[in-house]
Coordinates of C-alpha atoms in Angstrom, one line a residue:
Chain T
X1 CA -51.3 46.5 -7.1
X2 CA -54.2 48.2 -5.5
X3 CA -55.0 51.9 -5.1
X4 CA -54.0 54.3 -2.3
X5 CA -56.6 56.0 -0.1
X6 CA -56.0 59.4 1.4
X7 CA -58.2 60.6 4.3
X8 CA -58.7 64.3 3.9
X9 CA -59.3 67.0 6.5
X10 CA -61.4 70.0 5.6
X11 CA -63.3 72.8 7.1
X12 CA -66.8 72.9 5.4
X13 CA -65.3 71.4 2.3
X14 CA -62.2 73.6 2.2
X15 CA -59.2 71.3 2.1
X16 CA -56.5 71.8 4.7
X17 CA -53.0 72.4 3.5
X18 CA -51.8 69.2 5.2
X19 CA -54.2 67.2 3.3
X20 CA -52.9 68.7 0.0
X21 CA -49.5 67.5 1.1
X22 CA -50.8 64.0 1.9
X23 CA -52.4 63.9 -1.6
X24 CA -49.2 65.0 -3.2
X25 CA -47.2 62.3 -1.4
X26 CA -49.8 59.7 -2.3
X27 CA -49.8 60.8 -6.0
X28 CA -46.0 60.4 -6.2
X29 CA -46.1 57.0 -4.5
X30 CA -49.0 55.9 -6.7
X31 CA -47.2 56.9 -9.9
X32 CA -44.2 54.7 -8.8
X33 CA -46.5 51.8 -8.1
X34 CA -48.7 52.3 -11.3
X35 CA -51.8 52.7 -9.2
X36 CA -54.3 55.5 -8.6
X37 CA -55.1 57.8 -5.7
X38 CA -58.6 57.7 -4.0
X39 CA -59.6 60.2 -1.4
X40 CA -62.3 60.3 1.3
X41 CA -63.6 63.2 3.4
X42 CA -66.1 63.0 6.3
X43 CA -68.3 65.4 8.1
X44 CA -70.3 68.5 7.3
X45 CA -69.5 69.9 3.8
X46 CA -67.3 67.0 2.9
X47 CA -68.6 66.7 -0.7
X48 CA -67.3 70.1 -1.4
X49 CA -63.7 68.9 -1.0
X50 CA -64.0 66.7 -4.1
X51 CA -62.8 69.3 -6.7
X52 CA -59.6 70.1 -4.7
X53 CA -59.0 66.4 -4.2
X54 CA -59.0 66.0 -8.0
X55 CA -56.6 68.9 -8.5
X56 CA -54.1 67.5 -6.0
X57 CA -54.0 64.0 -7.6
X58 CA -57.1 61.9 -6.7
X59 CA -58.9 60.1 -9.5
X60 CA -61.8 59.0 -7.3
X61 CA -63.4 60.9 -4.3
X62 CA -65.8 59.6 -1.7
X63 CA -67.7 61.9 0.7
X64 CA -69.3 60.6 3.9
X65 CA -71.8 63.2 5.1
X66 CA -74.3 61.1 7.2
X67 CA -75.7 63.0 10.2
X68 CA -73.9 60.5 12.4
X69 CA -70.5 61.8 11.3
X70 CA -71.3 65.5 11.6
X71 CA -69.1 65.6 14.7
X72 CA -65.8 63.7 14.9
X73 CA -66.0 60.3 16.6
X74 CA -62.8 58.2 16.3
X75 CA -64.6 54.9 16.5
X76 CA -67.5 55.7 14.1
X77 CA -65.3 57.5 11.6
X78 CA -62.9 54.6 11.7
X79 CA -65.8 52.2 11.1
X80 CA -67.0 54.1 8.0
X81 CA -63.5 54.4 6.5
X82 CA -62.8 50.8 7.2
X83 CA -65.9 49.8 5.2
X84 CA -64.6 51.8 2.3
X85 CA -61.2 50.2 2.5
X86 CA -62.7 46.7 2.6
X87 CA -65.0 47.5 -0.4
X88 CA -62.3 49.1 -2.6
X89 CA -59.4 46.9 -1.3
X90 CA -56.9 49.8 -0.9
X91 CA -53.3 49.0 -0.4
X92 CA -52.0 52.1 1.4
X93 CA -54.1 54.4 3.6
X94 CA -52.6 57.8 4.2
X95 CA -53.6 60.7 6.4
X96 CA -51.7 63.8 7.6
X97 CA -50.1 63.5 11.1
X98 CA -52.3 66.2 12.5
X99 CA -54.0 65.7 15.9
X100 CA -57.0 64.1 14.1
X101 CA -55.0 62.1 11.7
X102 CA -52.8 60.6 14.4
X103 CA -55.9 59.8 16.4
X104 CA -58.0 58.3 13.6
X105 CA -55.7 56.2 11.6
X106 CA -54.7 53.8 14.4
X107 CA -58.4 53.2 15.0
X108 CA -58.7 52.1 11.4
X109 CA -55.5 50.1 11.3
X110 CA -56.5 48.2 14.4
X111 CA -59.5 46.9 12.5
X112 CA -57.0 45.3 10.1
X113 CA -54.9 44.0 13.0
X114 CA -52.1 46.5 12.0
X115 CA -50.3 49.4 13.7
X116 CA -50.0 52.8 11.9
X117 CA -46.6 54.3 10.9
X118 CA -47.0 57.7 12.5
X119 CA -45.4 61.0 11.7
X120 CA -43.7 59.8 8.5
X121 CA -41.1 62.0 6.8
X122 CA -40.6 60.1 3.5
X123 CA -42.3 57.4 1.4
X124 CA -40.0 55.7 -1.1
X125 CA -40.7 52.9 -3.5
X126 CA -37.8 50.5 -4.0
X127 CA -38.3 47.8 -6.6
X128 CA -42.1 47.8 -5.9
X129 CA -41.6 47.8 -2.1
X130 CA -42.8 50.7 -0.1
X131 CA -40.2 52.0 2.3
X132 CA -41.3 54.3 5.1
X133 CA -38.9 56.7 6.8
X134 CA -40.0 57.9 10.2
X135 CA -38.3 59.5 13.2
X136 CA -37.9 57.7 16.5
X137 CA -36.7 59.1 19.8
X138 CA -38.1 62.4 18.7
X139 CA -35.8 62.5 15.7
X140 CA -32.6 61.3 17.3
X141 CA -32.9 58.4 14.9
X142 CA -34.5 58.0 11.5
X143 CA -35.8 54.5 10.8
X144 CA -36.5 53.0 7.4
X145 CA -39.5 50.7 8.0
X146 CA -42.0 48.5 6.1
X147 CA -45.2 46.7 6.4
X148 CA -45.0 43.0 5.6
X149 CA -48.4 43.0 3.9
X150 CA -51.2 45.3 2.7
X151 CA -53.1 47.3 3.8
X152 CA -50.4 49.7 5.1
X153 CA -51.3 52.7 7.3
X154 CA -49.3 55.9 7.3
X155 CA -49.6 59.4 8.7
X156 CA -47.4 62.0 7.0
X157 CA -45.8 64.8 9.1
X158 CA -47.0 68.3 8.1
X159 CA -44.5 70.2 6.0
X160 CA -42.5 67.0 5.1
X161 CA -43.8 67.0 1.5
X162 CA -44.6 70.3 -0.2
X163 CA -48.1 70.3 -1.8
X164 CA -48.2 70.2 -5.7
X165 CA -51.2 70.7 -7.9
X166 CA -51.5 68.1 -10.7
X167 CA -54.6 69.7 -12.2
X168 CA -56.8 66.6 -12.6
X169 CA -60.3 65.9 -11.5
X170 CA -61.8 63.1 -9.4
X171 CA -65.0 61.0 -10.0
X172 CA -67.1 62.0 -7.0
X173 CA -69.6 59.9 -5.1
X174 CA -71.2 59.7 -1.7
X175 CA -70.5 56.7 0.6
X176 CA -72.6 55.7 3.6
X177 CA -71.7 52.2 4.7
X178 CA -70.3 51.1 8.0
X179 CA -72.4 53.5 10.1
X180 CA -74.8 51.0 11.7
X181 CA -73.5 51.4 15.3
X182 CA -73.5 54.5 17.5
X183 CA -70.5 56.5 18.4
X184 CA -68.8 55.3 21.6
X185 CA -66.7 58.4 21.9
X186 CA -67.7 61.7 20.2
X187 CA -66.6 65.4 20.1
X188 CA -69.4 67.5 21.5
X189 CA -67.7 70.9 21.3
X190 CA -64.7 72.6 19.7
X191 CA -63.3 75.3 21.8
X192 CA -61.3 77.8 19.8
X193 CA -58.3 79.5 21.4
X194 CA -59.0 83.1 22.1
X195 CA -55.6 84.0 20.9
X196 CA -56.0 82.6 17.3
X197 CA -52.3 81.8 17.4
X198 CA -50.8 79.3 15.0
X199 CA -49.9 75.9 16.5
X200 CA -46.2 74.9 16.5
X201 CA -47.0 71.6 14.9
X202 CA -48.5 73.2 11.7
X203 CA -46.5 76.4 11.4
X204 CA -44.1 77.2 8.5
X205 CA -42.0 79.4 10.8
X206 CA -41.4 79.0 14.5
X207 CA -39.8 81.5 16.9
X208 CA -38.8 79.8 20.1
X209 CA -37.4 81.0 23.4
X210 CA -35.5 79.2 26.1
X211 CA -33.9 79.8 29.4
X212 CA -31.9 82.7 28.0
X213 CA -35.1 84.7 27.8
X214 CA -34.8 85.2 31.6
X215 CA -38.5 85.2 32.3
X216 CA -42.0 85.4 30.9
X217 CA -42.0 89.2 31.1
X218 CA -39.4 89.3 28.2
X219 CA -41.5 87.3 25.8
X220 CA -43.1 90.2 23.9
X221 CA -40.1 90.5 21.6
X222 CA -40.5 86.9 20.7
X223 CA -44.2 87.4 20.1
X224 CA -43.6 90.5 18.0
X225 CA -41.0 88.8 15.8
X226 CA -43.3 85.8 15.4
X227 CA -46.2 88.1 14.4
X228 CA -44.1 89.9 11.8
X229 CA -43.1 86.5 10.3
X230 CA -46.6 84.9 10.6
X231 CA -44.9 82.4 12.8
X232 CA -45.9 80.3 15.8
X233 CA -44.4 80.7 19.2
X234 CA -42.3 77.8 20.6
X235 CA -40.5 77.2 23.9
X236 CA -37.8 74.9 25.3
X237 CA -38.6 72.5 28.1
X238 CA -36.7 74.8 30.5
X239 CA -39.0 77.7 29.7
X240 CA -42.1 75.5 30.1
X241 CA -40.9 73.7 33.3
X242 CA -40.2 77.2 34.8
X243 CA -43.9 78.0 34.1
X244 CA -43.0 80.8 31.7
X245 CA -44.9 79.4 28.7
X246 CA -47.8 76.9 28.2
X247 CA -46.8 73.3 27.5
X248 CA -48.6 73.5 24.1
X249 CA -45.6 75.5 22.9
X250 CA -43.0 73.0 24.1
X251 CA -40.7 71.7 21.3
X252 CA -38.6 68.6 22.0
X253 CA -38.8 64.9 22.9
X254 CA -41.4 65.5 25.7
X255 CA -43.1 68.2 23.7
X256 CA -43.8 68.5 20.0
X257 CA -41.6 67.4 17.2
X258 CA -41.6 69.9 14.4
X259 CA -40.3 70.4 10.8
X260 CA -41.0 74.0 9.9
X261 CA -39.3 75.9 7.0
X262 CA -37.6 78.2 9.5
X263 CA -36.9 77.7 13.2
X264 CA -35.5 80.6 15.1
X265 CA -34.1 79.6 18.5
X266 CA -33.6 82.5 20.9
X267 CA -31.6 81.9 24.1
X268 CA -31.9 78.1 23.7
X269 CA -28.7 76.2 24.4
X270 CA -29.8 73.0 22.6
X271 CA -30.3 70.2 25.1
X272 CA -30.3 66.9 23.2
X273 CA -34.0 66.4 23.8
X274 CA -34.8 69.9 22.3
X275 CA -32.5 69.3 19.3
X276 CA -34.3 66.0 18.7
X277 CA -37.6 67.8 18.3
X278 CA -36.5 70.5 15.9
X279 CA -33.4 69.5 14.0
X280 CA -35.3 68.4 11.0
X281 CA -36.4 72.0 10.4
X282 CA -35.4 73.2 6.9
X283 CA -33.5 76.2 8.1
X284 CA -32.4 76.9 11.7
X285 CA -31.3 80.3 13.1
X286 CA -29.7 80.2 16.5
X287 CA -29.2 83.3 18.7
X288 CA -27.2 82.6 21.8
X289 CA -24.5 84.4 23.9
X290 CA -22.5 81.2 24.4
X291 CA -20.4 80.3 21.4
X292 CA -20.2 76.7 22.6
X293 CA -24.0 76.2 22.9
X294 CA -24.9 72.9 21.1
X295 CA -27.7 74.6 19.2
X296 CA -25.0 76.1 16.9
X297 CA -24.1 72.6 15.7
X298 CA -27.5 72.3 14.0
X299 CA -27.9 75.9 13.0
X300 CA -27.7 77.1 9.4
X301 CA -27.2 80.6 10.6
X302 CA -25.9 81.3 14.1
X303 CA -25.5 84.7 15.8
X304 CA -23.2 84.6 18.9
X305 CA -24.6 87.6 20.7
X306 CA -27.2 88.8 23.3
X307 CA -30.7 88.0 22.0
X308 CA -32.0 91.2 23.6
X309 CA -29.8 93.1 21.1
X310 CA -30.4 90.9 18.1
X311 CA -34.2 90.2 18.3
X312 CA -35.2 93.9 18.4
X313 CA -32.8 94.6 15.5
X314 CA -34.4 91.8 13.5
X315 CA -37.8 93.3 14.2
X316 CA -36.5 96.7 13.1
X317 CA -35.1 95.2 9.8
X318 CA -38.3 93.3 9.0
X319 CA -40.4 96.4 9.7
X320 CA -38.3 98.5 7.3
X321 CA -39.4 96.5 4.3
X322 CA -43.0 96.3 5.3
Chain Q
X1 CA -63.6 52.2 40.0
X2 CA -60.7 49.9 39.2
X3 CA -58.1 51.4 36.8
X4 CA -55.4 49.7 34.8
X5 CA -52.4 51.9 33.9
X6 CA -50.3 50.6 31.0
X7 CA -46.8 51.9 31.2
X8 CA -43.6 51.4 29.3
X9 CA -40.0 51.6 30.2
X10 CA -38.0 53.9 27.8
X11 CA -34.5 55.3 27.6
X12 CA -34.2 58.6 29.5
X13 CA -34.8 61.7 27.2
X14 CA -31.2 62.8 27.9
X15 CA -29.9 59.7 26.2
X16 CA -27.4 60.2 23.4
X17 CA -28.5 57.5 21.0
X18 CA -26.1 55.0 19.5
X19 CA -27.3 52.5 16.9
X20 CA -26.4 48.9 17.5
X21 CA -24.2 46.9 15.0
X22 CA -27.2 45.2 13.4
X23 CA -28.6 48.7 12.6
X24 CA -32.1 47.6 13.8
X25 CA -32.2 49.0 17.4
X26 CA -30.4 51.4 19.7
X27 CA -27.5 50.1 21.8
X28 CA -28.6 49.7 25.4
X29 CA -25.1 50.1 26.7
X30 CA -24.8 52.9 29.2
X31 CA -28.5 53.8 28.7
X32 CA -30.5 54.6 31.8
X33 CA -34.1 53.5 31.6
X34 CA -37.1 55.3 33.1
X35 CA -40.9 55.2 33.2
X36 CA -42.1 56.8 30.0
X37 CA -42.8 60.5 31.1
X38 CA -46.3 60.6 29.5
X39 CA -47.2 57.4 31.4
X40 CA -46.3 59.1 34.7
X41 CA -49.1 61.6 34.0
X42 CA -51.5 58.6 33.6
X43 CA -50.3 57.1 36.9
X44 CA -50.9 60.4 38.8
X45 CA -54.3 60.7 37.3
X46 CA -55.2 57.1 38.3
X47 CA -54.1 57.9 41.8
X48 CA -56.1 61.0 41.9
X49 CA -59.3 59.3 40.6
X50 CA -59.1 56.3 43.0
X51 CA -58.1 58.6 45.8
X52 CA -61.4 60.4 45.4
X53 CA -63.7 57.5 44.6
X54 CA -62.0 54.4 45.8
X55 CA -60.9 51.4 43.7
X56 CA -57.5 49.9 42.8
X57 CA -54.8 50.9 40.4
X58 CA -53.1 48.0 38.6
X59 CA -49.9 48.7 36.7
X60 CA -49.5 46.6 33.6
X61 CA -46.3 46.6 31.5
X62 CA -44.9 44.5 28.7
X63 CA -41.1 44.1 28.6
X64 CA -38.0 42.2 29.5
X65 CA -36.4 41.7 33.0
X66 CA -34.9 45.2 33.1
X67 CA -38.4 46.7 33.6
X68 CA -38.7 45.2 37.2
X69 CA -37.3 48.2 39.2
X70 CA -39.6 50.6 37.3
X71 CA -42.6 48.4 38.1
X72 CA -41.9 49.1 41.8
X73 CA -41.4 52.8 41.1
X74 CA -44.7 53.0 39.2
X75 CA -46.5 51.4 42.1
X76 CA -44.9 53.8 44.5
X77 CA -46.1 56.7 42.3
X78 CA -49.7 55.5 42.6
X79 CA -50.5 51.8 42.3
X80 CA -51.8 48.9 44.4
X81 CA -50.4 46.0 42.4
X82 CA -48.8 45.1 39.1
X83 CA -48.8 42.7 36.2
X84 CA -45.6 42.2 34.3
X85 CA -46.2 40.6 30.9
X86 CA -42.7 39.4 30.4
X87 CA -41.2 39.0 26.9
X88 CA -38.0 39.8 25.0
X89 CA -39.9 39.8 21.7
X90 CA -40.0 43.2 19.9
X91 CA -43.4 42.7 18.3
X92 CA -45.1 45.8 17.0
X93 CA -47.7 48.2 18.6
X94 CA -50.6 46.0 17.5
X95 CA -49.1 42.8 19.0
X96 CA -48.4 44.5 22.3
X97 CA -51.9 45.9 22.3
X98 CA -53.3 42.4 21.8
X99 CA -51.6 40.9 24.9
X100 CA -52.5 44.0 26.9
X101 CA -56.1 43.7 25.8
X102 CA -56.3 40.0 26.8
X103 CA -55.0 40.9 30.3
X104 CA -57.4 43.8 30.6
X105 CA -60.4 41.6 29.5
X106 CA -59.5 39.0 32.1
X107 CA -59.5 41.6 34.9
X108 CA -62.2 43.9 36.4
X109 CA -61.3 47.4 35.1
X110 CA -63.6 50.3 34.2
X111 CA -60.8 52.6 32.9
X112 CA -57.5 52.1 31.2
X113 CA -55.0 55.0 31.3
X114 CA -51.6 55.4 29.7
X115 CA -49.4 58.1 28.2
X116 CA -50.1 59.4 24.7
X117 CA -46.9 58.0 23.3
X118 CA -43.7 56.3 24.3
X119 CA -40.8 58.7 23.9
X120 CA -38.8 55.8 22.3
X121 CA -40.7 54.7 19.2
X122 CA -43.1 57.7 19.2
X123 CA -45.8 55.5 17.7
X124 CA -48.5 57.4 19.6
X125 CA -51.4 54.9 19.2
X126 CA -51.6 52.4 22.0
X127 CA -54.8 53.8 23.4
X128 CA -56.5 54.0 20.0
X129 CA -55.6 50.4 19.2
X130 CA -56.5 49.1 22.6
X131 CA -59.8 50.9 22.5
X132 CA -60.7 49.2 19.2
X133 CA -59.7 45.7 20.4
X134 CA -61.7 46.1 23.6
X135 CA -64.6 47.9 21.9
X136 CA -64.4 50.7 24.5
X137 CA -64.8 54.5 23.9
X138 CA -61.4 56.1 23.5
X139 CA -59.8 59.5 23.8
X140 CA -56.1 60.0 22.9
X141 CA -53.9 62.9 24.1
X142 CA -56.3 64.1 26.9
X143 CA -55.3 67.2 28.9
X144 CA -58.4 67.0 31.0
X145 CA -60.5 64.1 32.2
X146 CA -63.6 64.1 34.4
X147 CA -65.7 61.1 35.5
X148 CA -69.2 61.3 36.9
X149 CA -70.8 57.9 37.5
X150 CA -70.6 56.3 34.1
X151 CA -70.3 59.6 32.2
X152 CA -66.8 60.6 31.0
X153 CA -65.8 63.9 29.6
X154 CA -62.3 64.6 28.2
X155 CA -60.6 67.5 26.5
X156 CA -57.8 67.3 24.0
X157 CA -55.6 69.9 22.4
X158 CA -56.1 70.3 18.7
X159 CA -54.7 72.8 16.2
X160 CA -56.0 76.2 17.2
X161 CA -57.9 75.1 20.3
X162 CA -59.4 72.2 22.2
X163 CA -61.9 69.4 21.5
X164 CA -64.4 68.3 24.2
X165 CA -65.3 64.6 24.1
X166 CA -68.1 62.7 25.6
X167 CA -68.1 58.9 26.3
X168 CA -69.1 56.3 28.8
X169 CA -67.2 53.9 31.0
X170 CA -65.5 51.5 30.3
X171 CA -63.1 53.7 28.5
X172 CA -59.5 54.0 27.3
X173 CA -57.8 57.4 27.8
X174 CA -54.2 58.5 26.9
X175 CA -52.5 61.3 28.7
X176 CA -51.0 64.4 27.2
X177 CA -48.7 66.6 29.4
X178 CA -51.2 68.6 31.5
X179 CA -53.6 65.8 32.5
X180 CA -51.9 65.6 35.9
X181 CA -48.5 66.4 37.5
X182 CA -46.0 63.5 37.8
X183 CA -45.5 62.3 41.4
X184 CA -42.1 61.9 42.8
X185 CA -42.6 59.1 45.3
X186 CA -41.5 59.5 48.9
X187 CA -39.1 57.0 50.5
X188 CA -42.1 55.6 52.5
X189 CA -44.1 55.0 49.3
X190 CA -41.1 53.3 47.7
X191 CA -40.8 51.0 50.7
X192 CA -44.5 50.2 50.7
X193 CA -44.3 49.5 46.9
X194 CA -41.7 46.7 47.7
X195 CA -44.4 44.8 49.5
X196 CA -47.1 45.1 46.8
X197 CA -47.8 42.1 44.6
X198 CA -46.4 41.7 41.1
X199 CA -47.7 39.0 39.0
X200 CA -45.3 37.9 36.3
X201 CA -46.6 36.1 33.1
X202 CA -44.6 35.0 30.1
X203 CA -46.1 36.3 26.8
X204 CA -45.2 36.0 23.2
X205 CA -45.7 38.8 20.7
X206 CA -45.5 36.8 17.5
X207 CA -44.2 38.0 14.2
X208 CA -44.6 41.8 13.6
X209 CA -46.5 43.0 10.5
X210 CA -44.6 46.3 10.7
X211 CA -40.8 46.2 11.1
X212 CA -37.7 48.3 11.0
X213 CA -35.2 47.6 8.2
X214 CA -32.6 50.1 9.1
X215 CA -31.9 52.8 11.6
X216 CA -29.7 55.8 10.9
X217 CA -28.8 59.0 12.7
X218 CA -30.5 61.9 11.0
X219 CA -28.6 63.4 8.0
X220 CA -25.9 65.7 9.3
X221 CA -26.2 69.4 8.6
X222 CA -23.2 71.0 6.9
X223 CA -21.6 73.5 9.2
X224 CA -23.6 76.6 9.3
X225 CA -22.6 80.3 9.0
X226 CA -21.7 81.9 12.3
X227 CA -22.0 85.6 12.8
X228 CA -19.9 87.2 15.6
X229 CA -20.5 91.0 15.1
X230 CA -23.7 91.3 17.0
X231 CA -26.4 93.7 15.7
X232 CA -24.3 94.7 12.7
X233 CA -24.8 91.2 11.2
X234 CA -28.6 91.3 11.4
X235 CA -29.2 93.0 8.0
X236 CA -27.1 90.3 6.3
X237 CA -28.9 87.5 8.2
X238 CA -32.3 88.8 7.2
X239 CA -31.0 89.2 3.6
X240 CA -29.9 85.5 3.6
X241 CA -33.2 84.3 5.0
X242 CA -35.0 86.3 2.2
X243 CA -32.7 85.6 -0.8
X244 CA -30.7 82.5 -0.1
X245 CA -32.9 80.3 2.1
X246 CA -36.0 82.0 0.7
X247 CA -38.0 81.2 3.9
X248 CA -39.3 84.7 4.6
X249 CA -41.2 86.9 2.3
X250 CA -41.2 90.1 4.2

């Protein structure tokens, strides 16, 4: 069996948390298959990610820092990584299901005439066969899937596997093949949000509001609770359709599917398409006046009461200990 | 500019999913099918672009007979004609992309649009794979798209902000919510769409390289703890989150 390759994301060489999770998942799978983990990072400062790649389980690390890959280009980055895969004959290629990972990996898998298993929750090895569990219908269904041949392409949902340090070190080398062509599509600018808010898809904690919030003017309590917890703000489709919140915050089948450690649903009744997007959260707190609201069926802790009483009280309690 | 819009028919998002007896797919009994919501944004954008600069919009879909009414609806939302690549094979995303690419290569298109993902299998990769097969510049999950001659700029949402892309026609772009508003066709548009040409071609998707072994409903949660004493319960709730669930540190 051949080695696993993890495509890392970093900021000037500093490894992203999601990539540490992907390395951890790769290391566990590799141990079951008796193979090793390789890792690759691209772009400015990529080489600096090598030490962390080793700590989180990689035995070999490749950096691609050519001037041509300074900015993200899905086609050119895919060409470079595909060259590495062909050279080293990797069996499984893993990335995190971030916006970049979900964009890049299918570009690579297409070069091997394969699709990518996106947003995977779990990778198991069953008598030498890799079984991939991923949600479909925004989580209404979990499917156990497999590739019929190598290489296999997987993006791992953020927060699905907690990162673990194994304390090793990786043999590091630069790689520069596959970059003969020019980028067809390239990022020319990254525009950072003024608000510096955490995105729902990568947050450990999400505080969400729904129709029960009554209007956008009532959102400051949601934002204050989220700030206290270091959480992201989420919203139901009803709140987004009403124009109360931006669609980037929408959680559900036509928004984002999330798996945070803690999901606090305020004034959300729990339409099936919303539940699909958040029911794989580790802990769910529901606050709703209606005791029959479907959200209580998935809640670990439910408070049947007016959110406008409960949320301010939660803020008060949390402030007490700060 | 001629635009191909690839769309997919999917179960409506309000569908309560039941798994069929073989455990490999969902039961279609009682399910109402709709145009994939993200594809509707692509249709609207195609209509907007050709409305401004001229050109035709061709709807292309891969699927069985039941897709037919939604082909008419898609044309009413913003098309001139349609191609139905008919098959009852399941295939995988790559094999579907391959038949779409063959059809697109045979036509005269400068732009291919579609939704960022189907809300059924959530594979979220048709644009990327199609772009690779065609060798065209690609942007997935675009919230903004502008075309000036051959020059294309597109914006996507990324964690903590936006990314601005530059590329040239021909291009493949997939739509995130926000690229355009879905159009609800008028009765007149629906009537006109009935007269638009639909070319039907039988296709085969071959043997998939990625397959489903088993579908399950997600693991059930045990019944949760319900509090009914209003604000008086909040200190206990916070205590549980800190000490039992251990999900908050403050």
